């Protein structure tokens, strides 16, 4: 998610025009996530991509089990849902530490600060500390980060990795192989993509094929040998013949999953305890598998979330 920061900042100027857009509300589909409301009602926010919808279901259902009546509000992007979180129209949202930290850095200190004075890094503790300094004056509470991480990741074909003895990005740099990357066209300029691979790892990037981040077309280009490297994410579970190369020098920022709350409406120990159960249990591999079930098997986010929470003993069956 960190690699998307700069592109998202370009949208910030359009917030005023979008402010009148209505939020798309969807009541949670399972009984467990509706809750009995004995402890009140909470609105969980979700962005419009699969993983965010799955995380929102996990949050809504565990809060429902804890005695809250929950609903889910799906909003197109962070530029729209973050102001709603500040206002209390949304009470809880699943976030990514480094990305939301730099988003708030830009909001508070100006867009240029993301480049001149970044607050996020590969150090999750330092990133969360910086995030809290920015979030608390805005009326937001940042709960602890978990093990699950969704950040930029680079993959090659298994054949290419085996032929050239590659397991890390350092290996690829030392190999002196010429590399083309299948990614979004912005990869050419973003510090976490081609420039970072060159500067941090010494990888000889000869160009970028603009086929998108983790798209079927990008992955197929690697399998076909048209490019050598594909940009995807750590929670991509549909690799099919591809393998990740470890980011052993920590080029990518720490985009660990964590809950962000409206302090006034949801900043209670009870909410923190309920969400903490998910944070403690969820791994990157878990999240990748939940995404796979939705994207590859066409399961509903509510159903895969319920199955996972029951399997882990986090909600009652």
mmCIF file of C-alpha atoms in Angstrom, residues 7-302:
data_model
loop_
_atom_site.group_PDB
_atom_site.id
_atom_site.type_symbol
_atom_site.label_atom_id
_atom_site.label_comp_id
_atom_site.label_asym_id
_atom_site.label_seq_id
_atom_site.Cartn_x
_atom_site.Cartn_y
_atom_site.Cartn_z
ATOM 1 C CA UNK A 7 -0.668 8.891 -6.343
ATOM 2 C CA UNK A 8 -3.391 9.236 -3.739
ATOM 3 C CA UNK A 9 -2.119 12.611 -2.638
ATOM 4 C CA UNK A 10 -2.900 13.951 -6.085
ATOM 5 C CA UNK A 11 -6.550 13.366 -5.311
ATOM 6 C CA UNK A 12 -6.518 15.478 -2.175
ATOM 7 C CA UNK A 13 -7.394 18.637 -4.081
ATOM 8 C CA UNK A 14 -10.634 17.084 -5.257
ATOM 9 C CA UNK A 15 -12.015 16.544 -1.757
ATOM 10 C CA UNK A 16 -14.109 19.672 -1.715
ATOM 11 C CA UNK A 17 -15.832 18.685 -4.926
ATOM 12 C CA UNK A 18 -16.425 15.160 -3.633
ATOM 13 C CA UNK A 19 -17.631 16.233 -0.217
ATOM 14 C CA UNK A 20 -21.248 16.069 -1.217
ATOM 15 C CA UNK A 21 -21.058 12.472 -2.388
ATOM 16 C CA UNK A 22 -23.250 10.152 -0.370
ATOM 17 C CA UNK A 23 -21.615 7.231 1.392
ATOM 18 C CA UNK A 24 -22.621 3.809 0.169
ATOM 19 C CA UNK A 25 -23.925 1.956 3.214
ATOM 20 C CA UNK A 26 -24.311 -1.757 3.345
ATOM 21 C CA UNK A 27 -25.637 -3.518 6.422
ATOM 22 C CA UNK A 28 -23.551 -6.495 7.324
ATOM 23 C CA UNK A 29 -24.973 -9.703 5.961
ATOM 24 C CA UNK A 30 -24.359 -12.097 8.832
ATOM 25 C CA UNK A 31 -26.172 -12.214 12.140
ATOM 26 C CA UNK A 32 -22.989 -12.206 14.167
ATOM 27 C CA UNK A 33 -21.860 -8.903 12.741
ATOM 28 C CA UNK A 34 -25.212 -7.215 13.325
ATOM 29 C CA UNK A 35 -24.786 -7.657 17.097
ATOM 30 C CA UNK A 36 -27.389 -7.066 19.799
ATOM 31 C CA UNK A 37 -26.525 -3.414 20.366
ATOM 32 C CA UNK A 38 -26.258 -3.672 24.155
ATOM 33 C CA UNK A 39 -23.063 -1.619 24.033
ATOM 34 C CA UNK A 40 -24.262 0.761 21.323
ATOM 35 C CA UNK A 41 -23.816 1.045 17.554
ATOM 36 C CA UNK A 42 -20.650 1.376 15.507
ATOM 37 C CA UNK A 43 -20.069 2.062 11.821
ATOM 38 C CA UNK A 44 -17.080 0.288 10.302
ATOM 39 C CA UNK A 45 -15.555 1.916 7.230
ATOM 40 C CA UNK A 46 -14.235 0.083 4.194
ATOM 41 C CA UNK A 47 -12.485 1.156 1.019
ATOM 42 C CA UNK A 48 -13.768 -0.363 -2.207
ATOM 43 C CA UNK A 49 -11.136 -3.076 -2.768
ATOM 44 C CA UNK A 50 -11.371 -6.723 -1.695
ATOM 45 C CA UNK A 51 -8.934 -6.706 1.194
ATOM 46 C CA UNK A 52 -10.454 -3.651 2.832
ATOM 47 C CA UNK A 53 -13.909 -5.218 2.567
ATOM 48 C CA UNK A 54 -12.653 -8.415 4.197
ATOM 49 C CA UNK A 55 -10.972 -6.505 7.020
ATOM 50 C CA UNK A 56 -14.111 -4.429 7.589
ATOM 51 C CA UNK A 57 -16.134 -7.637 7.905
ATOM 52 C CA UNK A 58 -13.640 -9.031 10.409
ATOM 53 C CA UNK A 59 -13.901 -5.859 12.483
ATOM 54 C CA UNK A 60 -17.693 -5.638 12.243
ATOM 55 C CA UNK A 61 -18.261 -9.250 13.169
ATOM 56 C CA UNK A 62 -15.916 -9.327 16.156
ATOM 57 C CA UNK A 63 -17.427 -6.073 17.434
ATOM 58 C CA UNK A 64 -20.889 -7.522 16.903
ATOM 59 C CA UNK A 65 -19.916 -10.538 18.948
ATOM 60 C CA UNK A 66 -18.671 -8.179 21.671
ATOM 61 C CA UNK A 67 -22.115 -6.612 21.994
ATOM 62 C CA UNK A 68 -22.156 -3.738 19.497
ATOM 63 C CA UNK A 69 -24.619 -3.303 16.685
ATOM 64 C CA UNK A 70 -22.485 -2.772 13.595
ATOM 65 C CA UNK A 71 -22.916 -1.693 10.019
ATOM 66 C CA UNK A 72 -20.379 -1.293 7.225
ATOM 67 C CA UNK A 73 -20.012 1.818 5.113
ATOM 68 C CA UNK A 74 -18.090 1.315 1.878
ATOM 69 C CA UNK A 75 -16.377 4.446 0.561
ATOM 70 C CA UNK A 76 -14.376 4.719 -2.640
ATOM 71 C CA UNK A 77 -11.065 5.828 -1.157
ATOM 72 C CA UNK A 78 -9.155 7.220 1.805
ATOM 73 C CA UNK A 79 -9.627 10.798 0.631
ATOM 74 C CA UNK A 80 -13.338 10.385 1.340
ATOM 75 C CA UNK A 81 -13.472 8.045 4.324
ATOM 76 C CA UNK A 82 -10.780 9.683 6.467
ATOM 77 C CA UNK A 83 -12.716 12.966 6.862
ATOM 78 C CA UNK A 84 -15.807 10.894 7.704
ATOM 79 C CA UNK A 85 -13.796 9.127 10.397
ATOM 80 C CA UNK A 86 -12.787 12.465 11.899
ATOM 81 C CA UNK A 87 -16.418 13.642 11.889
ATOM 82 C CA UNK A 88 -17.707 10.460 13.515
ATOM 83 C CA UNK A 89 -19.769 9.407 10.503
ATOM 84 C CA UNK A 90 -17.497 6.352 10.533
ATOM 85 C CA UNK A 91 -16.285 4.997 13.879
ATOM 86 C CA UNK A 92 -13.673 2.386 12.960
ATOM 87 C CA UNK A 93 -11.609 1.692 9.848
ATOM 88 C CA UNK A 94 -8.917 -0.886 9.006
ATOM 89 C CA UNK A 95 -5.763 0.917 7.903
ATOM 90 C CA UNK A 96 -2.142 0.441 6.871
ATOM 91 C CA UNK A 97 0.391 2.080 9.163
ATOM 92 C CA UNK A 98 2.829 3.673 6.722
ATOM 93 C CA UNK A 99 0.227 4.722 4.170
ATOM 94 C CA UNK A 100 -2.139 6.401 6.625
ATOM 95 C CA UNK A 101 0.845 8.008 8.381
ATOM 96 C CA UNK A 102 2.012 9.679 5.172
ATOM 97 C CA UNK A 103 -1.568 10.553 4.224
ATOM 98 C CA UNK A 104 -1.973 12.440 7.498
ATOM 99 C CA UNK A 105 1.531 13.885 7.138
ATOM 100 C CA UNK A 106 0.472 15.405 3.825
ATOM 101 C CA UNK A 107 -2.836 16.591 5.260
ATOM 102 C CA UNK A 108 -1.280 18.248 8.283
ATOM 103 C CA UNK A 109 2.066 19.414 6.926
ATOM 104 C CA UNK A 110 1.462 19.733 3.178
ATOM 105 C CA UNK A 111 1.875 17.315 0.286
ATOM 106 C CA UNK A 112 5.561 18.135 -0.186
ATOM 107 C CA UNK A 113 6.339 16.819 3.298
ATOM 108 C CA UNK A 114 5.881 13.237 2.094
ATOM 109 C CA UNK A 115 9.039 13.714 0.016
ATOM 110 C CA UNK A 116 10.966 16.218 2.127
ATOM 111 C CA UNK A 117 10.113 15.032 5.656
ATOM 112 C CA UNK A 118 8.529 11.553 5.549
ATOM 113 C CA UNK A 119 7.307 10.027 8.811
ATOM 114 C CA UNK A 120 6.934 6.403 7.695
ATOM 115 C CA UNK A 121 9.756 3.893 7.456
ATOM 116 C CA UNK A 122 10.400 0.159 7.573
ATOM 117 C CA UNK A 123 10.385 0.437 11.383
ATOM 118 C CA UNK A 124 6.805 -0.300 12.453
ATOM 119 C CA UNK A 125 7.208 1.060 15.997
ATOM 120 C CA UNK A 126 8.621 4.371 14.787
ATOM 121 C CA UNK A 127 5.961 4.599 12.080
ATOM 122 C CA UNK A 128 3.092 4.021 14.521
ATOM 123 C CA UNK A 129 4.570 6.543 16.969
ATOM 124 C CA UNK A 130 4.695 9.173 14.213
ATOM 125 C CA UNK A 131 1.187 8.217 13.100
ATOM 126 C CA UNK A 132 -0.220 8.713 16.591
ATOM 127 C CA UNK A 133 1.357 12.161 16.862
ATOM 128 C CA UNK A 134 -0.493 13.161 13.695
ATOM 129 C CA UNK A 135 -3.758 11.327 14.430
ATOM 130 C CA UNK A 136 -4.493 12.290 18.028
ATOM 131 C CA UNK A 137 -4.955 16.060 17.418
ATOM 132 C CA UNK A 138 -7.480 15.113 14.699
ATOM 133 C CA UNK A 139 -9.568 13.154 17.193
ATOM 134 C CA UNK A 140 -8.340 9.748 16.035
ATOM 135 C CA UNK A 141 -7.051 6.819 18.072
ATOM 136 C CA UNK A 142 -4.518 4.423 16.541
ATOM 137 C CA UNK A 143 -4.542 0.916 17.994
ATOM 138 C CA UNK A 144 -1.462 -1.344 17.931
ATOM 139 C CA UNK A 145 -0.324 -2.839 14.626
ATOM 140 C CA UNK A 146 -0.363 -6.566 13.999
ATOM 141 C CA UNK A 147 1.714 -9.087 12.067
ATOM 142 C CA UNK A 148 -0.350 -8.822 8.863
ATOM 143 C CA UNK A 149 1.389 -6.603 6.302
ATOM 144 C CA UNK A 150 0.228 -5.452 2.889
ATOM 145 C CA UNK A 151 3.022 -3.679 1.079
ATOM 146 C CA UNK A 152 4.695 -3.671 -2.303
ATOM 147 C CA UNK A 153 6.302 -6.985 -3.219
ATOM 148 C CA UNK A 154 8.234 -8.138 -6.268
ATOM 149 C CA UNK A 155 7.957 -11.593 -7.821
ATOM 150 C CA UNK A 156 9.722 -13.549 -10.554
ATOM 151 C CA UNK A 157 8.921 -16.833 -12.225
ATOM 152 C CA UNK A 158 9.990 -19.957 -10.328
ATOM 153 C CA UNK A 159 12.048 -20.981 -13.362
ATOM 154 C CA UNK A 160 13.879 -17.637 -13.441
ATOM 155 C CA UNK A 161 14.513 -17.787 -9.679
ATOM 156 C CA UNK A 162 15.883 -21.322 -9.812
ATOM 157 C CA UNK A 163 18.029 -20.714 -12.900
ATOM 158 C CA UNK A 164 19.669 -17.672 -11.328
ATOM 159 C CA UNK A 165 19.651 -18.772 -7.641
ATOM 160 C CA UNK A 166 17.408 -15.900 -6.546
ATOM 161 C CA UNK A 167 15.628 -15.701 -3.205
ATOM 162 C CA UNK A 168 16.111 -12.020 -2.333
ATOM 163 C CA UNK A 169 16.195 -8.694 -4.119
ATOM 164 C CA UNK A 170 19.859 -8.474 -3.098
ATOM 165 C CA UNK A 171 20.465 -11.665 -5.086
ATOM 166 C CA UNK A 172 18.864 -10.063 -8.122
ATOM 167 C CA UNK A 173 21.035 -6.967 -7.798
ATOM 168 C CA UNK A 174 24.210 -9.035 -7.475
ATOM 169 C CA UNK A 175 23.265 -11.119 -10.515
ATOM 170 C CA UNK A 176 23.707 -8.057 -12.768
ATOM 171 C CA UNK A 177 20.781 -9.299 -14.877
ATOM 172 C CA UNK A 178 18.877 -6.730 -16.883
ATOM 173 C CA UNK A 179 15.312 -6.486 -15.638
ATOM 174 C CA UNK A 180 12.060 -5.130 -16.999
ATOM 175 C CA UNK A 181 9.210 -4.683 -14.534
ATOM 176 C CA UNK A 182 5.479 -5.224 -15.115
ATOM 177 C CA UNK A 183 3.769 -2.607 -12.962
ATOM 178 C CA UNK A 184 1.825 0.637 -13.139
ATOM 179 C CA UNK A 185 3.484 3.312 -15.236
ATOM 180 C CA UNK A 186 4.101 5.326 -12.053
ATOM 181 C CA UNK A 187 6.681 2.688 -11.082
ATOM 182 C CA UNK A 188 9.243 4.593 -13.129
ATOM 183 C CA UNK A 189 9.252 7.487 -10.656
ATOM 184 C CA UNK A 190 8.032 6.158 -7.300
ATOM 185 C CA UNK A 191 10.779 5.688 -4.714
ATOM 186 C CA UNK A 192 9.437 2.285 -3.640
ATOM 187 C CA UNK A 193 9.517 0.888 -7.175
ATOM 188 C CA UNK A 194 12.097 1.214 -9.982
ATOM 189 C CA UNK A 195 14.184 4.038 -8.428
ATOM 190 C CA UNK A 196 14.310 2.185 -5.097
ATOM 191 C CA UNK A 197 15.281 -1.092 -6.718
ATOM 192 C CA UNK A 198 18.142 0.688 -8.478
ATOM 193 C CA UNK A 199 19.350 2.731 -5.493
ATOM 194 C CA UNK A 200 18.846 0.197 -2.688
ATOM 195 C CA UNK A 201 19.645 -3.051 -4.472
ATOM 196 C CA UNK A 202 21.655 -2.044 -7.544
ATOM 197 C CA UNK A 203 19.141 -3.816 -9.804
ATOM 198 C CA UNK A 204 19.610 -2.984 -13.488
ATOM 199 C CA UNK A 205 16.050 -1.893 -14.336
ATOM 200 C CA UNK A 206 15.860 -1.267 -18.065
ATOM 201 C CA UNK A 207 12.201 -0.303 -18.226
ATOM 202 C CA UNK A 208 8.634 -0.647 -16.982
ATOM 203 C CA UNK A 209 5.803 -2.364 -18.825
ATOM 204 C CA UNK A 210 2.650 -0.479 -17.754
ATOM 205 C CA UNK A 211 0.402 -3.479 -17.183
ATOM 206 C CA UNK A 212 -0.790 -2.618 -13.679
ATOM 207 C CA UNK A 213 0.037 -3.751 -10.142
ATOM 208 C CA UNK A 214 -0.471 -7.475 -9.680
ATOM 209 C CA UNK A 215 -2.855 -7.772 -12.620
ATOM 210 C CA UNK A 216 -3.277 -11.042 -14.527
ATOM 211 C CA UNK A 217 -1.629 -9.352 -17.520
ATOM 212 C CA UNK A 218 1.409 -8.339 -15.467
ATOM 213 C CA UNK A 219 1.858 -11.809 -14.021
ATOM 214 C CA UNK A 220 1.445 -13.469 -17.406
ATOM 215 C CA UNK A 221 4.116 -11.231 -18.887
ATOM 216 C CA UNK A 222 6.554 -12.657 -16.305
ATOM 217 C CA UNK A 223 5.500 -16.240 -16.985
ATOM 218 C CA UNK A 224 5.973 -15.651 -20.714
ATOM 219 C CA UNK A 225 9.442 -14.180 -20.160
ATOM 220 C CA UNK A 226 8.498 -10.802 -21.668
ATOM 221 C CA UNK A 227 9.493 -9.144 -18.394
ATOM 222 C CA UNK A 228 11.479 -10.510 -15.478
ATOM 223 C CA UNK A 229 9.816 -8.895 -12.465
ATOM 224 C CA UNK A 230 6.252 -8.047 -11.457
ATOM 225 C CA UNK A 231 5.117 -5.563 -8.832
ATOM 226 C CA UNK A 232 2.321 -6.935 -6.669
ATOM 227 C CA UNK A 233 1.617 -7.007 -2.914
ATOM 228 C CA UNK A 234 2.527 -9.249 0.001
ATOM 229 C CA UNK A 235 -1.082 -10.391 0.366
ATOM 230 C CA UNK A 236 -1.363 -11.570 -3.238
ATOM 231 C CA UNK A 237 -2.262 -15.275 -3.016
ATOM 232 C CA UNK A 238 -2.738 -15.866 -6.741
ATOM 233 C CA UNK A 239 0.877 -16.214 -7.872
ATOM 234 C CA UNK A 240 0.588 -19.430 -9.955
ATOM 235 C CA UNK A 241 4.183 -20.179 -10.944
ATOM 236 C CA UNK A 242 5.682 -17.026 -9.484
ATOM 237 C CA UNK A 243 7.668 -16.539 -6.267
ATOM 238 C CA UNK A 244 8.347 -13.462 -4.151
ATOM 239 C CA UNK A 245 11.882 -12.155 -3.783
ATOM 240 C CA UNK A 246 12.494 -11.091 -0.191
ATOM 241 C CA UNK A 247 12.858 -7.360 0.453
ATOM 242 C CA UNK A 248 15.876 -8.104 2.645
ATOM 243 C CA UNK A 249 17.099 -4.487 2.856
ATOM 244 C CA UNK A 250 13.651 -3.185 3.859
ATOM 245 C CA UNK A 251 13.011 -0.888 0.908
ATOM 246 C CA UNK A 252 9.284 -0.919 1.596
ATOM 247 C CA UNK A 253 7.717 0.952 4.478
ATOM 248 C CA UNK A 254 5.941 -0.847 7.320
ATOM 249 C CA UNK A 255 2.350 -1.124 6.101
ATOM 250 C CA UNK A 256 1.129 -3.360 8.900
ATOM 251 C CA UNK A 257 -2.625 -3.568 9.326
ATOM 252 C CA UNK A 258 -4.084 -1.683 12.298
ATOM 253 C CA UNK A 259 -7.423 -0.202 13.392
ATOM 254 C CA UNK A 260 -7.959 3.564 13.464
ATOM 255 C CA UNK A 261 -10.895 4.842 15.505
ATOM 256 C CA UNK A 262 -12.871 7.998 16.101
ATOM 257 C CA UNK A 263 -11.734 8.677 19.656
ATOM 258 C CA UNK A 264 -14.968 10.233 20.898
ATOM 259 C CA UNK A 265 -17.288 7.523 19.569
ATOM 260 C CA UNK A 266 -15.155 4.382 19.631
ATOM 261 C CA UNK A 267 -12.029 5.035 21.680
ATOM 262 C CA UNK A 268 -12.975 2.724 24.531
ATOM 263 C CA UNK A 269 -11.087 -0.193 26.113
ATOM 264 C CA UNK A 270 -13.916 -2.546 25.104
ATOM 265 C CA UNK A 271 -13.560 -1.688 21.416
ATOM 266 C CA UNK A 272 -9.773 -1.895 21.629
ATOM 267 C CA UNK A 273 -9.959 -5.302 23.320
ATOM 268 C CA UNK A 274 -12.330 -6.714 20.690
ATOM 269 C CA UNK A 275 -10.273 -5.466 17.741
ATOM 270 C CA UNK A 276 -7.057 -6.497 19.462
ATOM 271 C CA UNK A 277 -8.111 -10.138 19.129
ATOM 272 C CA UNK A 278 -8.055 -9.844 15.342
ATOM 273 C CA UNK A 279 -4.822 -7.867 15.304
ATOM 274 C CA UNK A 280 -3.096 -10.526 17.405
ATOM 275 C CA UNK A 281 -4.353 -13.430 15.287
ATOM 276 C CA UNK A 282 -4.203 -12.181 11.696
ATOM 277 C CA UNK A 283 -1.056 -12.875 9.656
ATOM 278 C CA UNK A 284 -0.048 -11.805 6.164
ATOM 279 C CA UNK A 285 -0.631 -15.387 4.993
ATOM 280 C CA UNK A 286 -4.106 -15.409 6.566
ATOM 281 C CA UNK A 287 -5.031 -12.181 4.816
ATOM 282 C CA UNK A 288 -3.718 -13.446 1.478
ATOM 283 C CA UNK A 289 -5.844 -16.578 1.806
ATOM 284 C CA UNK A 290 -8.967 -14.577 2.682
ATOM 285 C CA UNK A 291 -8.360 -12.384 -0.373
ATOM 286 C CA UNK A 292 -7.900 -15.487 -2.533
ATOM 287 C CA UNK A 293 -11.219 -16.954 -1.428
ATOM 288 C CA UNK A 294 -13.010 -13.768 -2.422
ATOM 289 C CA UNK A 295 -11.152 -13.067 -5.670
ATOM 290 C CA UNK A 296 -10.552 -16.605 -6.956
ATOM 291 C CA UNK A 297 -13.440 -18.553 -5.436
ATOM 292 C CA UNK A 298 -15.982 -15.698 -5.546
ATOM 293 C CA UNK A 299 -16.874 -16.143 -1.891
ATOM 294 C CA UNK A 300 -18.512 -13.222 -0.076
ATOM 295 C CA UNK A 301 -16.300 -11.156 2.258
ATOM 296 C CA UNK A 302 -18.841 -11.626 5.070
#
